Amino acid sequence: MVGAYTGNPEALQRLLADHREVARQLLDPDLVKGTGTPGFDGLLAMVLDRALDPGTGAAATRERAWINLIDGVGYDGTEKVAGHYATFENSPLNQVLAKNLTPYLGELARGQVHADSPGLGLAPSGPWTGLHEDVAARFIGALMQDPATATMLHADFQAYVKGLDIGQAHPFSSDPAERAQYTRLSAEAGGLSNLLLGGSAYAEFNDDAFIDVVADAALLPVNFTIARIFKDATPLGSTGVDYYTSGGKDVLSDMLKDHLDELTGETADVVGARIVDAQMRILTDSLDAHGQPSLTVEDTEQLRQAFRGRLYPALVKALDERGG
């Protein structure tokens, strides 16, 4: 049946969009891993790649197919032994799904933001409004079980954040509309950080890979904010952001390593608070290095609360899940 769809991927897209349970059944580990057919998961990956390609079918149908797939994999308990995560162990499916998910990162980010801050007016559109933020995080966690896919997802997330028209809005502008624009766009950057953190809570990383993902996710909103505050929003300025925050990643990584190695008795919420403090130090150090005016006490506290609000809950959950 799967082979028959190789010549008609649009038909598989419609099937996934119109029949929610089909998506769950098609990616069931008993089917993907247990058919006994050599290369079956590779065939399935190829067919899904064609069916979910941005050029295949109608946009609305393709979005419904995606939501059913995410729901079918990201349910509560999917990471347990009998769950769907087993499908994505050593599988070619991970990179295929991650690659085709890229056009919908904004919808996923806004879903995370809307769950935490519904009053902000930043929400996903159309059928994406019905996708639960925890389901999305568990789906990302399934894909991130493959280290190469985790690297791909982080690069895609980082590219999306850098593409949020850096420089058009300043967090402390005298214009209320500009400040509001900064808040919405920075919240979207934070939403992607939450999604990465949520996925890392479930993915089967070794400690080094876990530390790398969490540190990178924590720096996404920091890099975004620094780039907004800099007057120079050119590609060269963006490179400067990356350079000046590279040392910050080492600081965050050391904190996480100490926690996982139980070198400190700190709980996950204490470590999470320390990471938020470290984010602020990275931000102020980078501003100083670029000769920017110092932030006022009020401005500093506003950004601290923004970082904490967007990141802290997902960060603590990831650390709790991982243990230490």
Short mmCIF file of C-alpha atoms in Angstrom, two decimals:
data_model
loop_
_atom_site.label_atom_id
_atom_site.label_comp_id
_atom_site.label_asym_id
_atom_site.label_seq_id
_atom_site.Cartn_x
_atom_site.Cartn_y
_atom_site.Cartn_z
CA MET A 1 0.00 0.00 0.00
CA VAL A 2 2.80 2.41 0.91
CA GLY A 3 4.61 1.61 -2.32
CA ALA A 4 1.49 2.43 -4.29
CA TYR A 5 1.59 6.01 -3.02
CA THR A 6 5.06 6.67 -4.46
CA GLY A 7 3.42 7.66 -7.75
CA ASN A 8 0.61 9.65 -6.14
CA PRO A 9 1.89 11.45 -3.04
CA GLU A 10 -0.99 13.93 -3.16
CA ALA A 11 -3.40 11.07 -2.49
CA LEU A 12 -1.44 10.11 0.65
CA GLN A 13 -1.50 13.75 1.74
CA ARG A 14 -5.31 13.79 1.46
CA LEU A 15 -5.55 10.48 3.33
CA LEU A 16 -3.46 11.83 6.21
CA ALA A 17 -5.43 15.09 6.26
CA ASP A 18 -8.88 13.49 6.26
CA HIS A 19 -8.28 10.47 8.52
CA ARG A 20 -6.59 11.35 11.80
CA GLU A 21 -5.99 7.79 12.93
CA VAL A 22 -4.18 6.85 9.72
CA ALA A 23 -1.26 9.10 10.64
CA ARG A 24 -0.93 7.40 14.02
CA GLN A 25 -1.19 3.92 12.50
CA LEU A 26 1.24 4.62 9.68
CA LEU A 27 3.99 5.63 12.12
CA ASP A 28 3.27 2.92 14.69
CA PRO A 29 6.55 1.21 15.67
CA ASP A 30 4.99 -2.24 15.21
CA LEU A 31 4.40 -1.35 11.57
CA VAL A 32 7.56 0.66 10.84
CA LYS A 33 9.93 -1.66 12.70
CA GLY A 34 8.00 -4.89 12.72
CA THR A 35 6.92 -5.62 9.17
CA GLY A 36 10.01 -7.69 8.46
CA THR A 37 10.19 -6.03 5.04
CA PRO A 38 13.77 -4.91 4.35
CA GLY A 39 14.01 -1.15 3.83
CA PHE A 40 10.37 -0.49 4.73
CA ASP A 41 11.13 2.59 6.88
CA GLY A 42 13.22 3.98 4.02
CA LEU A 43 10.32 3.50 1.61
CA LEU A 44 7.94 5.14 4.09
CA ALA A 45 10.34 8.06 4.53
CA MET A 46 10.54 8.57 0.77
CA VAL A 47 6.75 8.52 0.37
CA LEU A 48 6.17 10.90 3.28
CA ASP A 49 8.86 13.20 1.92
CA ARG A 50 6.91 13.49 -1.31
CA ALA A 51 3.52 13.80 0.38
CA LEU A 52 4.65 16.55 2.78
CA ASP A 53 6.77 18.48 0.29
CA PRO A 54 5.71 22.17 0.26
CA GLY A 55 5.02 21.86 -3.46
CA THR A 56 2.64 18.92 -3.14
CA GLY A 57 -1.13 19.39 -2.96
CA ALA A 58 -3.13 22.26 -1.52
CA ALA A 59 -1.69 24.25 1.38
CA ALA A 60 -4.72 23.70 3.62
CA THR A 61 -4.72 19.94 3.00
CA ARG A 62 -0.98 19.73 3.67
CA GLU A 63 -1.38 21.61 6.97
CA ARG A 64 -4.13 19.25 8.14
CA ALA A 65 -1.95 16.28 7.23
CA TRP A 66 0.89 17.75 9.31
CA ILE A 67 -1.29 18.38 12.33
CA ASN A 68 -2.61 14.82 12.24
CA LEU A 69 0.95 13.48 12.03
CA ILE A 70 2.10 15.62 14.95
CA ASP A 71 -0.93 14.60 17.01
CA GLY A 72 -0.35 10.96 16.10
CA VAL A 73 3.23 10.99 17.38
CA GLY A 74 3.26 13.64 20.13
CA TYR A 75 0.58 12.25 22.44
CA ASP A 76 1.17 11.95 26.20
CA GLY A 77 3.17 8.77 26.82
CA THR A 78 4.64 8.50 23.34
CA GLU A 79 8.15 8.47 24.81
CA LYS A 80 7.46 5.34 26.88
CA VAL A 81 8.60 1.85 25.82
CA ALA A 82 5.35 1.00 24.03
CA GLY A 83 5.00 4.45 22.45
CA HIS A 84 5.73 5.92 19.05
CA TYR A 85 9.23 7.13 19.93
CA ALA A 86 10.54 3.68 19.03
CA THR A 87 9.67 4.46 15.41
CA PHE A 88 12.29 7.21 15.32
CA GLU A 89 15.27 5.28 16.66
CA ASN A 90 17.89 4.95 13.89
CA SER A 91 15.30 5.89 11.30
CA PRO A 92 15.46 7.85 8.02
CA LEU A 93 12.09 9.35 8.93
CA ASN A 94 13.55 11.95 11.31
CA GLN A 95 15.39 14.12 8.81
CA VAL A 96 12.65 13.84 6.19
CA LEU A 97 10.02 15.12 8.62
CA ALA A 98 12.30 17.82 10.06
CA LYS A 99 13.14 19.14 6.60
CA ASN A 100 9.51 19.48 5.54
CA LEU A 101 8.44 20.97 8.89
CA THR A 102 10.49 24.16 8.33
CA PRO A 103 7.69 26.22 6.67
CA TYR A 104 5.55 25.82 9.80
CA LEU A 105 8.05 26.89 12.47
CA GLY A 106 6.23 30.20 12.90
CA GLU A 107 2.94 28.44 13.60
CA LEU A 108 4.62 26.19 16.17
CA ALA A 109 6.41 29.13 17.82
CA ARG A 110 3.20 31.17 18.07
CA GLY A 111 1.44 28.15 19.54
CA GLN A 112 3.98 28.05 22.37
CA VAL A 113 3.58 31.80 22.97
CA HIS A 114 -0.22 31.70 22.95
CA ALA A 115 -0.23 28.93 25.57
CA ASP A 116 1.84 31.07 27.96
CA SER A 117 0.61 34.56 27.04
CA PRO A 118 -2.85 34.42 25.41
CA GLY A 119 -3.36 38.15 26.03
CA LEU A 120 -0.46 39.05 23.75
CA GLY A 121 -2.58 38.49 20.65
CA LEU A 122 0.06 36.27 19.04
CA ALA A 123 -1.57 32.99 18.01
CA PRO A 124 -1.16 30.34 15.33
CA SER A 125 -3.48 30.51 12.35
CA GLY A 126 -6.12 28.21 10.93
CA PRO A 127 -5.99 24.56 12.00
CA TRP A 128 -2.77 25.12 13.98
CA THR A 129 -4.83 26.70 16.77
CA GLY A 130 -5.99 23.23 17.80
CA LEU A 131 -2.48 21.78 18.24
CA HIS A 132 -1.50 21.50 21.91
CA GLU A 133 1.90 22.97 22.77
CA ASP A 134 3.01 19.85 24.70
CA VAL A 135 2.09 17.60 21.77
CA ALA A 136 4.24 19.76 19.49
CA ALA A 137 7.17 19.57 21.94
CA ARG A 138 6.94 15.78 22.21
CA PHE A 139 6.87 15.51 18.40
CA ILE A 140 10.03 17.62 18.18
CA GLY A 141 11.56 15.37 20.85
CA ALA A 142 10.83 12.31 18.71
CA LEU A 143 12.67 13.83 15.75
CA MET A 144 15.58 14.95 17.95
CA GLN A 145 16.42 11.38 18.92
CA ASP A 146 18.67 11.43 15.87
CA PRO A 147 21.63 13.77 16.65
CA ALA A 148 21.94 14.87 13.02
CA THR A 149 18.27 15.82 12.98
CA ALA A 150 18.63 17.69 16.26
CA THR A 151 21.45 19.72 14.68
CA MET A 152 19.30 20.37 11.61
CA LEU A 153 16.35 21.53 13.70
CA HIS A 154 18.49 23.91 15.73
CA ALA A 155 19.96 25.42 12.55
CA ASP A 156 16.46 25.87 11.12
CA PHE A 157 15.20 27.44 14.36
CA GLN A 158 18.21 29.79 14.48
CA ALA A 159 17.70 30.80 10.85
CA TYR A 160 14.04 31.54 11.56
CA VAL A 161 14.91 33.76 14.53
CA LYS A 162 17.52 35.63 12.48
CA GLY A 163 14.91 36.18 9.79
CA LEU A 164 12.48 37.98 12.08
CA ASP A 165 13.45 41.34 10.51
CA ILE A 166 16.18 42.12 13.03
CA GLY A 167 16.60 45.83 13.65
CA GLN A 168 13.09 47.03 12.84
CA ALA A 169 12.00 47.41 16.47
CA HIS A 170 13.78 48.48 19.66
CA PRO A 171 12.65 47.18 23.07
CA PHE A 172 12.84 50.64 24.65
CA SER A 173 11.61 52.85 21.82
CA SER A 174 9.56 55.91 22.69
CA ASP A 175 6.97 54.67 20.18
CA PRO A 176 4.48 52.27 21.88
CA ALA A 177 3.78 50.54 18.56
CA GLU A 178 7.47 49.79 18.07
CA ARG A 179 7.81 48.44 21.61
CA ALA A 180 4.77 46.24 21.02
CA GLN A 181 6.30 44.93 17.81
CA TYR A 182 9.51 44.05 19.63
CA THR A 183 7.54 42.23 22.34
CA ARG A 184 5.62 40.12 19.83
CA LEU A 185 8.66 39.23 17.75
CA SER A 186 10.86 38.47 20.75
CA ALA A 187 8.06 36.29 22.12
CA GLU A 188 8.10 34.35 18.85
CA ALA A 189 11.86 33.81 19.23
CA GLY A 190 11.24 32.62 22.79
CA GLY A 191 8.51 30.28 21.55
CA LEU A 192 11.02 28.42 19.40
CA SER A 193 13.39 28.21 22.36
CA ASN A 194 10.61 26.61 24.38
CA LEU A 195 9.98 24.14 21.59
CA LEU A 196 13.65 23.10 21.51
CA LEU A 197 13.72 22.82 25.29
CA GLY A 198 10.49 20.85 25.29
CA GLY A 199 11.90 18.45 22.72
CA SER A 200 15.16 18.03 24.65
CA ALA A 201 13.16 16.96 27.71
CA TYR A 202 12.04 13.85 25.82
CA ALA A 203 14.84 13.10 23.35
CA GLU A 204 17.27 10.36 24.30
CA PHE A 205 20.42 12.50 24.33
CA ASN A 206 23.65 11.74 26.08
CA ASP A 207 24.64 14.44 28.57
CA ASP A 208 26.90 16.34 26.15
CA ALA A 209 24.23 16.52 23.45
CA PHE A 210 21.59 17.56 26.00
CA ILE A 211 23.83 20.36 27.32
CA ASP A 212 24.54 21.57 23.79
CA VAL A 213 20.87 21.76 22.81
CA VAL A 214 19.74 23.46 26.03
CA ALA A 215 22.56 26.04 25.93
CA ASP A 216 21.81 26.86 22.29
CA ALA A 217 18.08 27.17 23.00
CA ALA A 218 18.74 29.48 25.95
CA LEU A 219 20.83 31.77 23.73
CA LEU A 220 18.21 32.18 20.98
CA PRO A 221 16.25 34.98 22.70
CA VAL A 222 19.50 36.56 23.97
CA ASN A 223 20.95 36.80 20.46
CA PHE A 224 17.65 38.13 19.20
CA THR A 225 17.51 40.88 21.82
CA ILE A 226 21.14 41.92 21.34
CA ALA A 227 20.62 42.20 17.60
CA ARG A 228 17.55 44.36 18.20
CA ILE A 229 19.41 46.75 20.48
CA PHE A 230 22.44 47.12 18.20
CA LYS A 231 22.21 50.05 15.82
CA ASP A 232 24.06 48.03 13.20
CA ALA A 233 21.59 45.43 11.92
CA THR A 234 23.76 44.38 8.97
CA PRO A 235 24.96 40.79 8.43
CA LEU A 236 28.31 41.93 9.86
CA GLY A 237 26.52 43.06 13.02
CA SER A 238 24.80 39.69 13.23
CA THR A 239 28.19 37.96 13.02
CA GLY A 240 29.32 40.13 15.90
CA VAL A 241 26.39 38.92 17.97
CA ASP A 242 27.39 35.31 17.40
CA TYR A 243 31.03 36.09 18.28
CA TYR A 244 30.27 37.91 21.51
CA THR A 245 27.81 35.31 22.75
CA SER A 246 30.00 32.28 22.00
CA GLY A 247 31.68 32.58 25.39
CA GLY A 248 28.25 32.80 26.98
CA LYS A 249 27.45 29.33 25.71
CA ASP A 250 30.46 27.98 27.62
CA VAL A 251 29.13 29.58 30.82
CA LEU A 252 25.69 28.02 30.38
CA SER A 253 27.19 24.66 29.44
CA ASP A 254 29.30 24.58 32.62
CA MET A 255 26.21 25.29 34.76
CA LEU A 256 24.28 22.49 33.10
CA LYS A 257 27.18 20.04 33.37
CA ASP A 258 27.59 20.73 37.09
CA HIS A 259 23.87 20.08 37.58
CA LEU A 260 23.82 16.82 35.63
CA ASP A 261 26.99 15.58 37.32
CA GLU A 262 25.44 16.43 40.73
CA LEU A 263 28.40 18.63 41.59
CA THR A 264 25.93 21.02 43.22
CA GLY A 265 22.86 20.32 45.31
CA GLU A 266 20.79 22.84 43.36
CA THR A 267 17.33 21.87 42.17
CA ALA A 268 16.18 22.39 38.59
CA ASP A 269 14.32 25.61 39.44
CA VAL A 270 17.44 27.10 41.06
CA VAL A 271 19.59 26.16 38.06
CA GLY A 272 16.91 27.62 35.77
CA ALA A 273 17.02 30.92 37.67
CA ARG A 274 20.82 30.99 37.46
CA ILE A 275 20.63 30.48 33.70
CA VAL A 276 18.24 33.44 33.38
CA ASP A 277 20.75 35.52 35.38
CA ALA A 278 23.53 34.32 33.08
CA GLN A 279 21.49 35.33 30.04
CA MET A 280 21.30 38.86 31.38
CA ARG A 281 25.06 38.97 32.01
CA ILE A 282 25.73 37.76 28.46
CA LEU A 283 23.42 40.49 27.16
CA THR A 284 24.99 43.33 29.17
CA ASP A 285 28.55 42.18 28.46
CA SER A 286 27.83 42.11 24.74
CA LEU A 287 26.29 45.58 24.83
CA ASP A 288 29.36 46.90 26.69
CA ALA A 289 31.67 45.28 24.16
CA HIS A 290 29.85 47.09 21.33
CA GLY A 291 29.92 50.46 23.09
CA GLN A 292 26.15 50.57 23.55
CA PRO A 293 24.64 52.71 26.35
CA SER A 294 24.12 50.82 29.61
CA LEU A 295 20.61 49.61 30.33
CA THR A 296 18.72 51.30 33.13
CA VAL A 297 17.70 49.25 36.15
CA GLU A 298 14.12 49.26 34.87
CA ASP A 299 15.12 48.19 31.36
CA THR A 300 17.28 45.40 32.76
CA GLU A 301 14.45 44.10 34.91
CA GLN A 302 12.02 44.25 32.00
CA LEU A 303 14.30 42.09 29.86
CA ARG A 304 15.01 39.73 32.76
CA GLN A 305 11.30 39.13 33.23
CA ALA A 306 10.86 38.65 29.48
CA PHE A 307 13.62 36.03 29.36
CA ARG A 308 12.25 34.29 32.43
CA GLY A 309 8.66 34.32 31.21
CA ARG A 310 9.47 32.86 27.82
CA LEU A 311 12.08 30.33 28.89
CA TYR A 312 11.97 29.40 32.57
CA PRO A 313 9.02 26.91 32.67
CA ALA A 314 10.28 24.88 29.70
CA LEU A 315 13.87 25.02 30.99
CA VAL A 316 12.96 23.72 34.46
CA LYS A 317 10.82 20.97 32.94
CA ALA A 318 13.70 19.85 30.72
CA LEU A 319 16.09 19.77 33.69
CA ASP A 320 13.57 17.93 35.87
CA GLU A 321 13.00 15.31 33.18
CA ARG A 322 16.72 14.84 32.76
CA GLY A 323 17.52 14.66 36.45
CA GLY A 324 20.83 15.48 38.08
#
